[in-house]
PDB file of N, CA and C in Angstrom:
ATOM      1  N   MET A   1      16.515  -7.419   6.278  1.00 43.00           N
ATOM      2  CA  MET A   1      15.721  -8.126   5.291  1.00 43.00           C
ATOM      3  C   MET A   1      16.561  -9.263   4.728  1.00 43.00           C
ATOM      4  N   THR A   2      15.942 -10.403   4.535  1.00 53.00           N
ATOM      5  CA  THR A   2      16.670 -11.570   4.038  1.00 53.00           C
ATOM      6  C   THR A   2      16.168 -11.967   2.663  1.00 53.00           C
ATOM      7  N   GLY A   3      16.451 -11.146   1.678  1.00 70.00           N
ATOM      8  CA  GLY A   3      16.085 -11.483   0.306  1.00 70.00           C
ATOM      9  C   GLY A   3      14.740 -10.924  -0.114  1.00 70.00           C
ATOM     10  N   GLN A   4      14.611 -10.775  -1.397  1.00 86.00           N
ATOM     11  CA  GLN A   4      13.386 -10.237  -1.994  1.00 86.00           C
ATOM     12  C   GLN A   4      12.665 -11.382  -2.704  1.00 86.00           C
ATOM     13  N   PRO A   5      11.508 -11.823  -2.172  1.00 92.00           N
ATOM     14  CA  PRO A   5      10.811 -12.940  -2.804  1.00 92.00           C
ATOM     15  C   PRO A   5      10.059 -12.562  -4.080  1.00 92.00           C
ATOM     16  N   PHE A   6       9.950 -11.263  -4.359  1.00 95.00           N
ATOM     17  CA  PHE A   6       9.174 -10.809  -5.508  1.00 95.00           C
ATOM     18  C   PHE A   6      10.090 -10.199  -6.563  1.00 95.00           C
ATOM     19  N   GLY A   7       9.998 -10.718  -7.773  1.00 94.00           N
ATOM     20  CA  GLY A   7      10.796 -10.197  -8.866  1.00 94.00           C
ATOM     21  C   GLY A   7      10.328  -8.824  -9.300  1.00 94.00           C
ATOM     22  N   PRO A   8      11.141  -8.150 -10.113  1.00 96.00           N
ATOM     23  CA  PRO A   8      10.783  -6.800 -10.557  1.00 96.00           C
ATOM     24  C   PRO A   8       9.464  -6.743 -11.313  1.00 96.00           C
ATOM     25  N   GLU A   9       9.115  -7.815 -12.037  1.00 96.00           N
ATOM     26  CA  GLU A   9       7.847  -7.813 -12.778  1.00 96.00           C
ATOM     27  C   GLU A   9       6.655  -7.847 -11.827  1.00 96.00           C
ATOM     28  N   VAL A  10       6.765  -8.547 -10.702  1.00 96.00           N
ATOM     29  CA  VAL A  10       5.691  -8.584  -9.707  1.00 96.00           C
ATOM     30  C   VAL A  10       5.567  -7.219  -9.037  1.00 96.00           C
ATOM     31  N   VAL A  11       6.684  -6.651  -8.650  1.00 96.00           N
ATOM     32  CA  VAL A  11       6.679  -5.337  -7.998  1.00 96.00           C
ATOM     33  C   VAL A  11       6.057  -4.302  -8.928  1.00 96.00           C
ATOM     34  N   ALA A  12       6.431  -4.315 -10.193  1.00 97.00           N
ATOM     35  CA  ALA A  12       5.882  -3.365 -11.166  1.00 97.00           C
ATOM     36  C   ALA A  12       4.388  -3.586 -11.363  1.00 97.00           C
ATOM     37  N   ALA A  13       3.966  -4.840 -11.452  1.00 97.00           N
ATOM     38  CA  ALA A  13       2.541  -5.136 -11.667  1.00 97.00           C
ATOM     39  C   ALA A  13       1.697  -4.707 -10.474  1.00 97.00           C
ATOM     40  N   VAL A  14       2.167  -4.992  -9.270  1.00 97.00           N
ATOM     41  CA  VAL A  14       1.415  -4.596  -8.075  1.00 97.00           C
ATOM     42  C   VAL A  14       1.360  -3.075  -7.974  1.00 97.00           C
ATOM     43  N   SER A  15       2.474  -2.416  -8.190  1.00 97.00           N
ATOM     44  CA  SER A  15       2.500  -0.948  -8.128  1.00 97.00           C
ATOM     45  C   SER A  15       1.563  -0.348  -9.162  1.00 97.00           C
ATOM     46  N   ARG A  16       1.609  -0.859 -10.385  1.00 97.00           N
ATOM     47  CA  ARG A  16       0.736  -0.363 -11.451  1.00 97.00           C
ATOM     48  C   ARG A  16      -0.733  -0.571 -11.085  1.00 97.00           C
ATOM     49  N   HIS A  17      -1.069  -1.757 -10.574  1.00 97.00           N
ATOM     50  CA  HIS A  17      -2.451  -2.048 -10.182  1.00 97.00           C
ATOM     51  C   HIS A  17      -2.916  -1.099  -9.077  1.00 97.00           C
ATOM     52  N   MET A  18      -2.073  -0.884  -8.078  1.00 97.00           N
ATOM     53  CA  MET A  18      -2.448   0.026  -6.999  1.00 97.00           C
ATOM     54  C   MET A  18      -2.660   1.437  -7.534  1.00 97.00           C
ATOM     55  N   ASN A  19      -1.787   1.885  -8.401  1.00 98.00           N
ATOM     56  CA  ASN A  19      -1.872   3.255  -8.913  1.00 98.00           C
ATOM     57  C   ASN A  19      -3.022   3.428  -9.894  1.00 98.00           C
ATOM     58  N   ASP A  20      -3.284   2.420 -10.705  1.00 97.00           N
ATOM     59  CA  ASP A  20      -4.352   2.527 -11.704  1.00 97.00           C
ATOM     60  C   ASP A  20      -5.740   2.266 -11.123  1.00 97.00           C
ATOM     61  N   ASP A  21      -5.837   1.301 -10.205  1.00 95.00           N
ATOM     62  CA  ASP A  21      -7.152   0.848  -9.737  1.00 95.00           C
ATOM     63  C   ASP A  21      -7.459   1.181  -8.286  1.00 95.00           C
ATOM     64  N   HIS A  22      -6.454   1.529  -7.495  1.00 96.00           N
ATOM     65  CA  HIS A  22      -6.678   1.730  -6.059  1.00 96.00           C
ATOM     66  C   HIS A  22      -5.965   2.969  -5.524  1.00 96.00           C
ATOM     67  N   ALA A  23      -5.938   4.026  -6.305  1.00 96.00           N
ATOM     68  CA  ALA A  23      -5.248   5.254  -5.883  1.00 96.00           C
ATOM     69  C   ALA A  23      -5.850   5.820  -4.590  1.00 96.00           C
ATOM     70  N   GLU A  24      -7.161   5.790  -4.477  1.00 96.00           N
ATOM     71  CA  GLU A  24      -7.803   6.314  -3.267  1.00 96.00           C
ATOM     72  C   GLU A  24      -7.480   5.449  -2.048  1.00 96.00           C
ATOM     73  N   ASP A  25      -7.383   4.139  -2.254  1.00 97.00           N
ATOM     74  CA  ASP A  25      -7.013   3.244  -1.157  1.00 97.00           C
ATOM     75  C   ASP A  25      -5.586   3.542  -0.696  1.00 97.00           C
ATOM     76  N   SER A  26      -4.692   3.746  -1.639  1.00 97.00           N
ATOM     77  CA  SER A  26      -3.311   4.086  -1.297  1.00 97.00           C
ATOM     78  C   SER A  26      -3.261   5.372  -0.484  1.00 97.00           C
ATOM     79  N   LEU A  27      -4.070   6.338  -0.863  1.00 97.00           N
ATOM     80  CA  LEU A  27      -4.102   7.612  -0.142  1.00 97.00           C
ATOM     81  C   LEU A  27      -4.587   7.406   1.293  1.00 97.00           C
ATOM     82  N   LEU A  28      -5.646   6.613   1.476  1.00 97.00           N
ATOM     83  CA  LEU A  28      -6.136   6.332   2.830  1.00 97.00           C
ATOM     84  C   LEU A  28      -5.055   5.653   3.671  1.00 97.00           C
ATOM     85  N   ILE A  29      -4.364   4.688   3.069  1.00 98.00           N
ATOM     86  CA  ILE A  29      -3.302   3.969   3.767  1.00 98.00           C
ATOM     87  C   ILE A  29      -2.172   4.922   4.148  1.00 98.00           C
ATOM     88  N   ALA A  30      -1.784   5.797   3.228  1.00 98.00           N
ATOM     89  CA  ALA A  30      -0.709   6.754   3.508  1.00 98.00           C
ATOM     90  C   ALA A  30      -1.111   7.744   4.597  1.00 98.00           C
ATOM     91  N   ARG A  31      -2.361   8.181   4.572  1.00 97.00           N
ATOM     92  CA  ARG A  31      -2.816   9.148   5.574  1.00 97.00           C
ATOM     93  C   ARG A  31      -2.808   8.555   6.980  1.00 97.00           C
ATOM     94  N   THR A  32      -3.139   7.289   7.098  1.00 98.00           N
ATOM     95  CA  THR A  32      -3.252   6.678   8.423  1.00 98.00           C
ATOM     96  C   THR A  32      -1.990   5.891   8.784  1.00 98.00           C
ATOM     97  N   LEU A  33      -1.768   4.782   8.130  1.00 98.00           N
ATOM     98  CA  LEU A  33      -0.651   3.906   8.471  1.00 98.00           C
ATOM     99  C   LEU A  33       0.698   4.526   8.123  1.00 98.00           C
ATOM    100  N   GLY A  34       0.706   5.437   7.154  1.00 97.00           N
ATOM    101  CA  GLY A  34       1.948   6.092   6.757  1.00 97.00           C
ATOM    102  C   GLY A  34       2.250   7.360   7.527  1.00 97.00           C
ATOM    103  N   GLY A  35       1.332   7.756   8.404  1.00 97.00           N
ATOM    104  CA  GLY A  35       1.571   8.933   9.232  1.00 97.00           C
ATOM    105  C   GLY A  35       1.555  10.251   8.485  1.00 97.00           C
ATOM    106  N   CYS A  36       0.798  10.309   7.396  1.00 97.00           N
ATOM    107  CA  CYS A  36       0.715  11.537   6.589  1.00 97.00           C
ATOM    108  C   CYS A  36      -0.739  11.989   6.475  1.00 97.00           C
ATOM    109  N   PRO A  37      -1.348  12.451   7.575  1.00 97.00           N
ATOM    110  CA  PRO A  37      -2.778  12.786   7.549  1.00 97.00           C
ATOM    111  C   PRO A  37      -3.152  13.881   6.554  1.00 97.00           C
ATOM    112  N   ASN A  38      -2.195  14.721   6.152  1.00 97.00           N
ATOM    113  CA  ASN A  38      -2.478  15.808   5.218  1.00 97.00           C
ATOM    114  C   ASN A  38      -2.118  15.470   3.780  1.00 97.00           C
ATOM    115  N   ALA A  39      -1.842  14.200   3.509  1.00 97.00           N
ATOM    116  CA  ALA A  39      -1.471  13.787   2.155  1.00 97.00           C
ATOM    117  C   ALA A  39      -2.621  14.048   1.187  1.00 97.00           C
ATOM    118  N   THR A  40      -2.261  14.472  -0.014  1.00 97.00           N
ATOM    119  CA  THR A  40      -3.257  14.702  -1.060  1.00 97.00           C
ATOM    120  C   THR A  40      -3.140  13.686  -2.195  1.00 97.00           C
ATOM    121  N   ARG A  41      -2.045  12.924  -2.193  1.00 98.00           N
ATOM    122  CA  ARG A  41      -1.827  11.917  -3.227  1.00 98.00           C
ATOM    123  C   ARG A  41      -0.842  10.887  -2.690  1.00 98.00           C
ATOM    124  N   ALA A  42      -1.031   9.638  -3.114  1.00 98.00           N
ATOM    125  CA  ALA A  42      -0.085   8.581  -2.758  1.00 98.00           C
ATOM    126  C   ALA A  42       0.049   7.663  -3.968  1.00 98.00           C
ATOM    127  N   ARG A  43       1.288   7.406  -4.330  1.00 98.00           N
ATOM    128  CA  ARG A  43       1.590   6.566  -5.491  1.00 98.00           C
ATOM    129  C   ARG A  43       2.490   5.434  -5.043  1.00 98.00           C
ATOM    130  N   ALA A  44       2.061   4.188  -5.290  1.00 98.00           N
ATOM    131  CA  ALA A  44       2.886   3.034  -4.942  1.00 98.00           C
ATOM    132  C   ALA A  44       4.130   3.035  -5.818  1.00 98.00           C
ATOM    133  N   THR A  45       5.288   2.846  -5.181  1.00 98.00           N
ATOM    134  CA  THR A  45       6.547   2.860  -5.927  1.00 98.00           C
ATOM    135  C   THR A  45       7.317   1.554  -5.813  1.00 98.00           C
ATOM    136  N   GLY A  46       6.911   0.680  -4.909  1.00 97.00           N
ATOM    137  CA  GLY A  46       7.605  -0.586  -4.768  1.00 97.00           C
ATOM    138  C   GLY A  46       7.162  -1.347  -3.540  1.00 97.00           C
ATOM    139  N   LEU A  47       7.700  -2.549  -3.407  1.00 97.00           N
ATOM    140  CA  LEU A  47       7.425  -3.373  -2.243  1.00 97.00           C
ATOM    141  C   LEU A  47       8.463  -4.470  -2.162  1.00 97.00           C
ATOM    142  N   ASP A  48       8.554  -5.036  -0.972  1.00 96.00           N
ATOM    143  CA  ASP A  48       9.377  -6.221  -0.769  1.00 96.00           C
ATOM    144  C   ASP A  48       8.666  -7.055   0.293  1.00 96.00           C
ATOM    145  N   ALA A  49       9.347  -8.034   0.829  1.00 96.00           N
ATOM    146  CA  ALA A  49       8.723  -8.944   1.786  1.00 96.00           C
ATOM    147  C   ALA A  49       8.287  -8.245   3.071  1.00 96.00           C
ATOM    148  N   GLU A  50       8.896  -7.108   3.377  1.00 97.00           N
ATOM    149  CA  GLU A  50       8.670  -6.434   4.649  1.00 97.00           C
ATOM    150  C   GLU A  50       7.674  -5.278   4.599  1.00 97.00           C
ATOM    151  N   GLY A  51       7.450  -4.693   3.417  1.00 97.00           N
ATOM    152  CA  GLY A  51       6.562  -3.542   3.364  1.00 97.00           C
ATOM    153  C   GLY A  51       6.402  -2.975   1.973  1.00 97.00           C
ATOM    154  N   MET A  52       5.608  -1.913   1.900  1.00 97.00           N
ATOM    155  CA  MET A  52       5.295  -1.263   0.630  1.00 97.00           C
ATOM    156  C   MET A  52       5.770   0.180   0.681  1.00 97.00           C
ATOM    157  N   ASP A  53       6.298   0.636  -0.446  1.00 98.00           N
ATOM    158  CA  ASP A  53       6.809   2.000  -0.558  1.00 98.00           C
ATOM    159  C   ASP A  53       5.863   2.853  -1.393  1.00 98.00           C
ATOM    160  N   PHE A  54       5.701   4.096  -0.952  1.00 98.00           N
ATOM    161  CA  PHE A  54       4.850   5.055  -1.635  1.00 98.00           C
ATOM    162  C   PHE A  54       5.589   6.376  -1.802  1.00 98.00           C
ATOM    163  N   ALA A  55       5.215   7.106  -2.835  1.00 98.00           N
ATOM    164  CA  ALA A  55       5.595   8.507  -2.977  1.00 98.00           C
ATOM    165  C   ALA A  55       4.335   9.277  -2.600  1.00 98.00           C
ATOM    166  N   VAL A  56       4.398  10.023  -1.507  1.00 98.00           N
ATOM    167  CA  VAL A  56       3.227  10.680  -0.942  1.00 98.00           C
ATOM    168  C   VAL A  56       3.384  12.186  -1.057  1.00 98.00           C
ATOM    169  N   THR A  57       2.360  12.842  -1.556  1.00 98.00           N
ATOM    170  CA  THR A  57       2.389  14.292  -1.707  1.00 98.00           C
ATOM    171  C   THR A  57       1.755  14.947  -0.478  1.00 98.00           C
ATOM    172  N   VAL A  58       2.562  15.766   0.205  1.00 97.00           N
ATOM    173  CA  VAL A  58       2.120  16.523   1.375  1.00 97.00           C
ATOM    174  C   VAL A  58       2.567  17.961   1.149  1.00 97.00           C
ATOM    175  N   ASP A  59       1.626  18.895   1.196  1.00 96.00           N
ATOM    176  CA  ASP A  59       1.944  20.311   0.970  1.00 96.00           C
ATOM    177  C   ASP A  59       2.702  20.512  -0.344  1.00 96.00           C
ATOM    178  N   ASP A  60       2.243  19.832  -1.388  1.00 96.00           N
ATOM    179  CA  ASP A  60       2.816  19.936  -2.738  1.00 96.00           C
ATOM    180  C   ASP A  60       4.246  19.411  -2.838  1.00 96.00           C
ATOM    181  N   ILE A  61       4.694  18.664  -1.845  1.00 97.00           N
ATOM    182  CA  ILE A  61       6.028  18.063  -1.875  1.00 97.00           C
ATOM    183  C   ILE A  61       5.868  16.552  -1.816  1.00 97.00           C
ATOM    184  N   GLU A  62       6.532  15.855  -2.734  1.00 98.00           N
ATOM    185  CA  GLU A  62       6.456  14.400  -2.745  1.00 98.00           C
ATOM    186  C   GLU A  62       7.546  13.836  -1.832  1.00 98.00           C
ATOM    187  N   VAL A  63       7.130  13.016  -0.867  1.00 97.00           N
ATOM    188  CA  VAL A  63       8.057  12.417   0.085  1.00 97.00           C
ATOM    189  C   VAL A  63       7.919  10.894   0.051  1.00 97.00           C
ATOM    190  N   PRO A  64       9.020  10.177   0.278  1.00 98.00           N
ATOM    191  CA  PRO A  64       8.936   8.720   0.329  1.00 98.00           C
ATOM    192  C   PRO A  64       8.366   8.263   1.666  1.00 98.00           C
ATOM    193  N   VAL A  65       7.488   7.285   1.613  1.00 98.00           N
ATOM    194  CA  VAL A  65       6.895   6.724   2.822  1.00 98.00           C
ATOM    195  C   VAL A  65       6.918   5.207   2.696  1.00 98.00           C
ATOM    196  N   ARG A  66       7.407   4.556   3.712  1.00 98.00           N
ATOM    197  CA  ARG A  66       7.423   3.095   3.746  1.00 98.00           C
ATOM    198  C   ARG A  66       6.452   2.630   4.820  1.00 98.00           C
ATOM    199  N   ILE A  67       5.575   1.717   4.430  1.00 98.00           N
ATOM    200  CA  ILE A  67       4.593   1.185   5.366  1.00 98.00           C
ATOM    201  C   ILE A  67       4.871  -0.307   5.534  1.00 98.00           C
ATOM    202  N   PRO A  68       5.256  -0.713   6.734  1.00 97.00           N
ATOM    203  CA  PRO A  68       5.589  -2.120   6.950  1.00 97.00           C
ATOM    204  C   PRO A  68       4.348  -3.010   6.905  1.00 97.00           C
ATOM    205  N   PHE A  69       4.539  -4.228   6.445  1.00 97.00           N
ATOM    206  CA  PHE A  69       3.483  -5.224   6.483  1.00 97.00           C
ATOM    207  C   PHE A  69       3.378  -5.767   7.904  1.00 97.00           C
ATOM    208  N   ALA A  70       2.266  -6.394   8.233  1.00 97.00           N
ATOM    209  CA  ALA A  70       2.059  -6.965   9.568  1.00 97.00           C
ATOM    210  C   ALA A  70       2.980  -8.157   9.809  1.00 97.00           C
ATOM    211  N   HIS A  71       3.385  -8.806   8.737  1.00 96.00           N
ATOM    212  CA  HIS A  71       4.306  -9.936   8.837  1.00 96.00           C
ATOM    213  C   HIS A  71       5.066 -10.046   7.520  1.00 96.00           C
ATOM    214  N   ARG A  72       6.129 -10.791   7.529  1.00 96.00           N
ATOM    215  CA  ARG A  72       6.961 -10.979   6.330  1.00 96.00           C
ATOM    216  C   ARG A  72       6.197 -11.802   5.293  1.00 96.00           C
ATOM    217  N   LEU A  73       6.136 -11.306   4.077  1.00 97.00           N
ATOM    218  CA  LEU A  73       5.447 -12.005   2.996  1.00 97.00           C
ATOM    219  C   LEU A  73       6.438 -12.869   2.224  1.00 97.00           C
ATOM    220  N   THR A  74       5.964 -14.019   1.773  1.00 94.00           N
ATOM    221  CA  THR A  74       6.838 -14.915   1.017  1.00 94.00           C
ATOM    222  C   THR A  74       6.244 -15.318  -0.327  1.00 94.00           C
ATOM    223  N   GLU A  75       4.932 -15.091  -0.517  1.00 95.00           N
ATOM    224  CA  GLU A  75       4.264 -15.491  -1.759  1.00 95.00           C
ATOM    225  C   GLU A  75       3.444 -14.326  -2.304  1.00 95.00           C
ATOM    226  N   ARG A  76       3.344 -14.286  -3.623  1.00 94.00           N
ATOM    227  CA  ARG A  76       2.618 -13.194  -4.270  1.00 94.00           C
ATOM    228  C   ARG A  76       1.178 -13.085  -3.769  1.00 94.00           C
ATOM    229  N   ALA A  77       0.502 -14.203  -3.566  1.00 94.00           N
ATOM    230  CA  ALA A  77      -0.898 -14.166  -3.120  1.00 94.00           C
ATOM    231  C   ALA A  77      -1.062 -13.429  -1.796  1.00 94.00           C
ATOM    232  N   GLU A  78      -0.025 -13.413  -0.985  1.00 97.00           N
ATOM    233  CA  GLU A  78      -0.102 -12.730   0.307  1.00 97.00           C
ATOM    234  C   GLU A  78      -0.162 -11.219   0.155  1.00 97.00           C
ATOM    235  N   ILE A  79       0.338 -10.696  -0.951  1.00 97.00           N
ATOM    236  CA  ILE A  79       0.363  -9.243  -1.139  1.00 97.00           C
ATOM    237  C   ILE A  79      -1.049  -8.683  -1.088  1.00 97.00           C
ATOM    238  N   ARG A  80      -1.958  -9.272  -1.856  1.00 95.00           N
ATOM    239  CA  ARG A  80      -3.338  -8.771  -1.896  1.00 95.00           C
ATOM    240  C   ARG A  80      -3.965  -8.799  -0.507  1.00 95.00           C
ATOM    241  N   HIS A  81      -3.794  -9.917   0.205  1.00 96.00           N
ATOM    242  CA  HIS A  81      -4.384 -10.031   1.539  1.00 96.00           C
ATOM    243  C   HIS A  81      -3.839  -8.958   2.481  1.00 96.00           C
ATOM    244  N   GLU A  82      -2.561  -8.690   2.386  1.00 97.00           N
ATOM    245  CA  GLU A  82      -1.950  -7.698   3.260  1.00 97.00           C
ATOM    246  C   GLU A  82      -2.393  -6.282   2.895  1.00 97.00           C
ATOM    247  N   VAL A  83      -2.494  -5.979   1.613  1.00 97.00           N
ATOM    248  CA  VAL A  83      -2.947  -4.643   1.206  1.00 97.00           C
ATOM    249  C   VAL A  83      -4.406  -4.436   1.608  1.00 97.00           C
ATOM    250  N   VAL A  84      -5.231  -5.464   1.469  1.00 96.00           N
ATOM    251  CA  VAL A  84      -6.628  -5.361   1.912  1.00 96.00           C
ATOM    252  C   VAL A  84      -6.680  -5.129   3.420  1.00 96.00           C
ATOM    253  N   ARG A  85      -5.841  -5.835   4.165  1.00 97.00           N
ATOM    254  CA  ARG A  85      -5.800  -5.628   5.615  1.00 97.00           C
ATOM    255  C   ARG A  85      -5.424  -4.182   5.944  1.00 97.00           C
ATOM    256  N   MET A  86      -4.408  -3.659   5.235  1.00 97.00           N
ATOM    257  CA  MET A  86      -3.987  -2.278   5.473  1.00 97.00           C
ATOM    258  C   MET A  86      -5.118  -1.304   5.138  1.00 97.00           C
ATOM    259  N   TYR A  87      -5.812  -1.539   4.031  1.00 97.00           N
ATOM    260  CA  TYR A  87      -6.940  -0.678   3.637  1.00 97.00           C
ATOM    261  C   TYR A  87      -8.022  -0.699   4.716  1.00 97.00           C
ATOM    262  N   ARG A  88      -8.375  -1.890   5.186  1.00 97.00           N
ATOM    263  CA  ARG A  88      -9.428  -1.992   6.210  1.00 97.00           C
ATOM    264  C   ARG A  88      -9.000  -1.340   7.524  1.00 97.00           C
ATOM    265  N   GLU A  89      -7.732  -1.491   7.873  1.00 97.00           N
ATOM    266  CA  GLU A  89      -7.221  -0.841   9.078  1.00 97.00           C
ATOM    267  C   GLU A  89      -7.271   0.677   8.923  1.00 97.00           C
ATOM    268  N   ALA A  90      -6.926   1.168   7.748  1.00 97.00           N
ATOM    269  CA  ALA A  90      -6.988   2.609   7.482  1.00 97.00           C
ATOM    270  C   ALA A  90      -8.424   3.110   7.597  1.00 97.00           C
ATOM    271  N   CYS A  91      -9.361   2.373   7.016  1.00 97.00           N
ATOM    272  CA  CYS A  91     -10.774   2.760   7.111  1.00 97.00           C
ATOM    273  C   CYS A  91     -11.233   2.800   8.560  1.00 97.00           C
ATOM    274  N   ALA A  92     -10.843   1.789   9.334  1.00 97.00           N
ATOM    275  CA  ALA A  92     -11.235   1.742  10.747  1.00 97.00           C
ATOM    276  C   ALA A  92     -10.683   2.955  11.497  1.00 97.00           C
ATOM    277  N   GLN A  93      -9.436   3.321  11.231  1.00 95.00           N
ATOM    278  CA  GLN A  93      -8.845   4.475  11.904  1.00 95.00           C
ATOM    279  C   GLN A  93      -9.550   5.767  11.535  1.00 95.00           C
ATOM    280  N   LEU A  94     -10.055   5.833  10.298  1.00 93.00           N
ATOM    281  CA  LEU A  94     -10.744   7.037   9.840  1.00 93.00           C
ATOM    282  C   LEU A  94     -12.245   7.013  10.134  1.00 93.00           C
ATOM    283  N   GLY A  95     -12.734   5.883  10.636  1.00 95.00           N
ATOM    284  CA  GLY A  95     -14.148   5.761  10.942  1.00 95.00           C
ATOM    285  C   GLY A  95     -15.035   5.694   9.719  1.00 95.00           C
ATOM    286  N   ILE A  96     -14.504   5.138   8.617  1.00 94.00           N
ATOM    287  CA  ILE A  96     -15.304   4.985   7.415  1.00 94.00           C
ATOM    288  C   ILE A  96     -15.505   3.500   7.120  1.00 94.00           C
ATOM    289  N   GLU A  97     -16.610   3.210   6.484  1.00 94.00           N
ATOM    290  CA  GLU A  97     -16.942   1.842   6.146  1.00 94.00           C
ATOM    291  C   GLU A  97     -16.154   1.398   4.912  1.00 94.00           C
ATOM    292  N   PRO A  98     -15.383   0.303   5.029  1.00 92.00           N
ATOM    293  CA  PRO A  98     -14.671  -0.167   3.832  1.00 92.00           C
ATOM    294  C   PRO A  98     -15.660  -0.736   2.817  1.00 92.00           C
ATOM    295  N   ARG A  99     -15.336  -0.606   1.568  1.00 89.00           N
ATOM    296  CA  ARG A  99     -16.216  -1.159   0.542  1.00 89.00           C
ATOM    297  C   ARG A  99     -16.074  -2.681   0.560  1.00 89.00           C
ATOM    298  N   ALA A 100     -17.025  -3.355  -0.041  1.00 82.00           N
ATOM    299  CA  ALA A 100     -16.975  -4.810  -0.124  1.00 82.00           C
ATOM    300  C   ALA A 100     -15.793  -5.230  -0.982  1.00 82.00           C
ATOM    301  N   ALA A 101     -15.189  -6.354  -0.632  1.00 69.00           N
ATOM    302  CA  ALA A 101     -14.048  -6.854  -1.418  1.00 69.00           C
ATOM    303  C   ALA A 101     -14.485  -7.139  -2.844  1.00 69.00           C
ATOM    304  N   ASP A 102     -13.582  -6.802  -3.793  1.00 59.00           N
ATOM    305  CA  ASP A 102     -13.929  -7.034  -5.204  1.00 59.00           C
ATOM    306  C   ASP A 102     -13.297  -8.288  -5.728  1.00 59.00           C
TER     307      ASP A 102
END
């Protein structure tokens, strides 16, 4: 990794938003892209230019899971687009219809 383009305030804000407003989306992403099909909870814990980190609960044990982004991010606006892409990919893998973008 060659530097962190996102300051701690951005990382905290994105993590808080994911945990407060998109907990179910995080769980879908962790179950599919994170390789934890039996996960019962996923909490965003951080991110950098290369990927997003989650604390994922599997069998009542919380484990760290890192999910790489499709490409290196350099701007904050790219985070939302990449998380939406991950959510839609997770839905496709699970055979469920993604909700309309908000």
